[in-house]
Short mmCIF file of C-alpha atoms in Angstrom, two decimals:
data_model
loop_
_atom_site.label_atom_id
_atom_site.label_comp_id
_atom_site.label_asym_id
_atom_site.label_seq_id
_atom_site.Cartn_x
_atom_site.Cartn_y
_atom_site.Cartn_z
CA UNK A 294 114.54 37.04 -13.50
CA UNK A 295 117.09 39.58 -12.31
CA UNK A 296 117.44 40.43 -8.61
CA UNK A 297 114.19 38.71 -7.69
CA UNK A 298 115.55 38.02 -4.18
CA UNK A 299 116.13 41.71 -3.52
CA UNK A 300 114.09 44.61 -2.11
CA UNK A 301 115.14 48.08 -3.27
CA UNK A 302 114.40 50.73 -0.64
CA UNK A 303 114.33 54.40 -1.64
CA UNK A 304 113.64 57.04 1.04
CA UNK A 305 112.22 60.33 -0.20
CA UNK A 306 112.68 63.56 1.70
CA UNK A 307 110.08 66.34 1.73
CA UNK A 308 109.64 67.97 -1.67
CA UNK A 309 112.11 65.53 -3.26
CA UNK A 310 112.07 66.15 -7.01
CA UNK A 311 115.05 64.15 -8.25
CA UNK A 312 113.70 60.59 -8.14
CA UNK A 313 112.11 60.58 -11.61
CA UNK A 314 115.34 59.58 -13.42
CA UNK A 315 115.97 56.77 -10.93
CA UNK A 316 112.44 55.43 -11.46
CA UNK A 317 113.04 55.53 -15.21
CA UNK A 318 116.29 53.62 -14.76
CA UNK A 319 114.56 50.94 -12.70
CA UNK A 320 111.77 50.61 -15.24
CA UNK A 321 114.14 50.37 -18.16
CA UNK A 322 116.32 47.69 -16.58
CA UNK A 323 113.41 45.27 -16.25
CA UNK A 324 114.25 44.03 -12.76
CA UNK A 325 112.22 41.51 -10.79
CA UNK A 326 113.19 43.18 -7.51
CA UNK A 327 110.64 44.51 -5.05
CA UNK A 328 110.77 48.33 -5.12
CA UNK A 329 109.69 50.19 -1.99
CA UNK A 330 109.54 53.98 -1.95
CA UNK A 331 109.32 55.36 1.59
CA UNK A 332 107.68 58.77 1.60
CA UNK A 333 107.26 61.34 4.34
CA UNK A 334 105.16 63.58 2.09
CA UNK A 335 101.61 62.88 0.88
CA UNK A 336 102.30 64.57 -2.44
CA UNK A 337 104.62 61.79 -3.60
CA UNK A 338 101.73 59.34 -3.48
CA UNK A 339 100.28 61.11 -6.52
CA UNK A 340 103.48 60.97 -8.56
CA UNK A 341 102.68 58.94 -11.73
CA UNK A 342 106.28 57.85 -12.20
CA UNK A 343 106.01 55.51 -9.22
CA UNK A 344 102.63 53.89 -9.81
CA UNK A 345 104.27 50.51 -10.44
CA UNK A 346 106.14 50.40 -7.14
CA UNK A 347 105.06 50.00 -3.55
CA UNK A 348 104.83 53.29 -1.66
CA UNK A 349 104.69 53.39 2.12
CA UNK A 350 104.51 56.32 4.53
CA UNK A 351 106.89 57.01 7.39
CA UNK A 352 107.79 59.84 9.69
CA UNK A 353 110.47 62.08 8.22
CA UNK A 354 114.10 61.08 8.70
CA UNK A 355 116.33 58.92 6.54
CA UNK A 356 116.98 56.38 9.31
CA UNK A 357 113.27 56.14 10.15
CA UNK A 358 112.28 55.82 6.52
CA UNK A 359 114.90 53.23 5.62
CA UNK A 360 114.08 51.14 8.67
CA UNK A 361 110.40 51.31 7.73
CA UNK A 362 111.27 50.12 4.25
CA UNK A 363 113.34 47.26 5.64
CA UNK A 364 110.47 46.22 7.90
CA UNK A 365 108.07 46.18 4.95
CA UNK A 366 110.48 44.33 2.65
CA UNK A 367 109.67 40.74 1.71
CA UNK A 368 112.88 39.68 -0.07
CA UNK A 369 116.13 38.18 1.20
CA UNK A 370 118.40 41.15 0.42
CA UNK A 371 117.95 44.88 1.01
CA UNK A 372 119.41 47.48 -1.34
CA UNK A 373 119.24 51.04 -0.04
CA UNK A 374 119.37 53.70 -2.75
CA UNK A 375 119.25 57.47 -2.51
CA UNK A 376 116.64 59.13 -4.71
CA UNK A 377 119.26 60.96 -6.78
CA UNK A 378 121.28 57.83 -7.64
CA UNK A 379 121.42 56.59 -11.23
CA UNK A 380 121.46 52.97 -12.37
CA UNK A 381 122.83 51.16 -15.39
CA UNK A 382 123.37 47.65 -16.66
CA UNK A 383 126.89 47.74 -15.22
CA UNK A 384 125.58 48.69 -11.77
CA UNK A 385 123.11 45.79 -11.75
CA UNK A 386 125.53 43.20 -13.11
CA UNK A 387 128.13 44.15 -10.51
CA UNK A 388 125.65 43.71 -7.67
CA UNK A 389 124.47 40.35 -8.98
CA UNK A 390 128.06 39.09 -9.06
CA UNK A 391 128.88 40.55 -5.64
CA UNK A 392 125.88 38.95 -3.93
CA UNK A 393 126.68 35.60 -5.49
CA UNK A 394 130.33 35.75 -4.43
CA UNK A 395 129.78 37.08 -0.88
CA UNK A 396 126.15 36.69 0.21
CA UNK A 397 126.82 37.60 3.84
CA UNK A 398 128.77 40.81 3.20
CA UNK A 399 127.70 44.44 3.19
CA UNK A 400 128.12 45.52 -0.42
CA UNK A 401 128.69 49.05 -1.70
CA UNK A 402 129.82 50.89 -4.84
CA UNK A 403 132.48 53.39 -5.80
CA UNK A 404 131.00 56.88 -5.58
CA UNK A 405 130.75 58.85 -8.83
CA UNK A 406 129.24 62.33 -8.94
CA UNK A 407 127.08 63.48 -11.83
CA UNK A 408 128.09 66.63 -13.66
CA UNK A 409 125.56 68.83 -11.90
CA UNK A 410 127.91 70.08 -9.20
CA UNK A 411 130.70 72.63 -8.87
CA UNK A 412 134.35 72.26 -9.78
CA UNK A 413 136.24 70.18 -7.26
CA UNK A 414 133.97 67.14 -7.12
CA UNK A 415 136.84 64.94 -8.32
CA UNK A 416 138.48 65.66 -4.96
CA UNK A 417 135.37 64.36 -3.19
CA UNK A 418 135.37 61.24 -5.36
CA UNK A 419 138.98 60.55 -4.44
CA UNK A 420 138.19 61.18 -0.77
CA UNK A 421 135.27 58.75 -0.92
CA UNK A 422 137.53 56.14 -2.53
CA UNK A 423 140.17 56.57 0.19
CA UNK A 424 137.59 56.46 2.95
CA UNK A 425 135.91 53.36 1.51
CA UNK A 426 138.82 51.31 0.23
CA UNK A 427 141.58 52.23 2.69
CA UNK A 428 139.65 53.06 5.86
CA UNK A 429 136.74 50.70 5.04
CA UNK A 430 134.06 53.33 5.74
CA UNK A 431 131.64 53.73 2.81
CA UNK A 432 128.62 56.02 3.10
CA UNK A 433 124.96 55.55 2.20
CA UNK A 434 125.17 57.28 -1.18
CA UNK A 435 127.32 54.31 -2.23
CA UNK A 436 124.29 52.01 -2.32
CA UNK A 437 124.45 49.61 0.64
CA UNK A 438 123.16 46.09 0.02
CA UNK A 439 123.02 43.32 2.60
CA UNK A 440 120.88 40.44 3.76
CA UNK A 441 117.74 41.43 5.61
CA UNK A 442 118.45 39.16 8.56
CA UNK A 443 121.94 40.62 8.98
CA UNK A 444 120.54 44.15 8.75
CA UNK A 445 118.16 43.44 11.62
CA UNK A 446 120.81 41.57 13.64
CA UNK A 447 123.08 44.61 13.68
CA UNK A 448 120.22 46.87 14.71
CA UNK A 449 119.35 48.68 11.49
CA UNK A 450 119.91 52.40 11.05
CA UNK A 451 120.16 54.26 14.38
CA UNK A 452 117.08 56.46 14.64
CA UNK A 453 118.42 58.63 17.46
CA UNK A 454 121.54 59.82 15.63
CA UNK A 455 121.36 63.50 14.59
CA UNK A 456 123.24 62.64 11.39
CA UNK A 457 125.41 59.90 9.89
CA UNK A 458 123.01 56.98 10.26
CA UNK A 459 124.64 55.32 7.24
CA UNK A 460 128.12 55.82 8.67
CA UNK A 461 127.05 54.28 11.98
CA UNK A 462 125.46 51.29 10.24
CA UNK A 463 128.84 50.49 8.71
CA UNK A 464 130.46 50.54 12.13
CA UNK A 465 127.72 48.31 13.56
CA UNK A 466 128.38 45.86 10.74
CA UNK A 467 132.13 45.89 11.28
CA UNK A 468 131.77 45.53 15.04
CA UNK A 469 129.55 42.48 14.42
CA UNK A 470 132.13 40.90 12.11
CA UNK A 471 130.27 41.56 8.85
CA UNK A 472 132.66 41.89 5.92
CA UNK A 473 132.50 44.89 3.59
CA UNK A 474 132.80 44.29 -0.14
CA UNK A 475 132.90 46.80 -2.99
CA UNK A 476 131.10 45.70 -6.13
CA UNK A 477 133.82 47.34 -8.22
CA UNK A 478 131.35 49.47 -10.19
CA UNK A 479 130.58 53.19 -9.99
CA UNK A 480 127.23 54.39 -8.63
CA UNK A 481 126.50 57.88 -9.99
CA UNK A 482 124.77 60.32 -7.68
CA UNK A 483 123.84 63.99 -7.90
CA UNK A 484 126.23 66.69 -6.66
CA UNK A 485 123.54 69.39 -6.66
CA UNK A 486 123.72 69.93 -2.89
CA UNK A 487 127.35 71.04 -3.28
CA UNK A 488 126.27 73.56 -5.89
CA UNK A 489 123.48 74.79 -3.63
CA UNK A 490 125.44 75.10 -0.40
CA UNK A 491 129.00 75.69 -1.57
CA UNK A 492 131.65 73.07 -2.33
CA UNK A 493 134.20 74.08 0.29
CA UNK A 494 131.78 74.70 3.15
CA UNK A 495 129.88 71.45 2.63
CA UNK A 496 133.01 69.36 2.12
CA UNK A 497 134.59 70.64 5.34
CA UNK A 498 131.32 70.15 7.24
CA UNK A 499 130.97 66.53 6.12
CA UNK A 500 134.60 65.67 6.84
CA UNK A 501 134.46 67.13 10.33
CA UNK A 502 131.21 65.37 11.14
CA UNK A 503 132.19 61.87 10.05
CA UNK A 504 135.64 61.99 11.66
CA UNK A 505 134.14 63.16 14.96
CA UNK A 506 131.50 60.44 14.77
CA UNK A 507 134.00 57.74 13.77
CA UNK A 508 136.40 58.08 16.70
CA UNK A 509 134.27 56.41 19.42
CA UNK A 510 133.06 53.75 16.97
CA UNK A 511 136.63 52.94 15.92
CA UNK A 512 137.54 52.57 19.59
CA UNK A 513 134.69 50.08 20.11
CA UNK A 514 135.76 48.19 16.99
CA UNK A 515 139.40 47.89 18.09
CA UNK A 516 138.41 46.99 21.64
CA UNK A 517 136.16 44.24 20.33
CA UNK A 518 138.96 42.79 18.23
CA UNK A 519 141.32 42.78 21.21
CA UNK A 520 138.73 41.07 23.40
CA UNK A 521 138.23 38.32 20.82
CA UNK A 522 141.91 37.39 20.84
#
């Protein structure tokens, strides 16, 4: 049975309406994984598309919701997916192989945007590749997967961060000596927020935020490496 040692955790924001296709993907792939949807909105509990999965309630906030899902999870590995991600046979096969090859790593995917965004998203895809593969800083929309015990050892997602909880989790992992491994497959995700808020404005905002947040974490990482010598 495929991915039976894995809990899939999907946080849903208020009025989230893009998770239906992901639920259909999960149903069609016939996985044995535990699926946990973490809602902050009572309305999602009535959504028929998720009757076959476990739904829990949490206070609003992606870090809070993902940590709640991790606490409720019963399997060895945790796979955090955004509600607007899309899955395929290739995505699943790549994760199976990655977990088998490096069970103690933090796994992630190449980011691929769906065709629901503005022109220019190819630039963002290239930027995500450079950030992930050269700088070793993937983000949460790249589908983090890691062992549950390692997730808790590094402290989980920081609940007091105003943004970038996924970015900070990567730094916590690196500072703890956890290796990062790309599965080699693309994980499609929606680009609708760029269409809604403007490609240039949102791209600049995200770049400024993560670079500003990364600087003190990079310092801690380098200092830790020097101290271990």
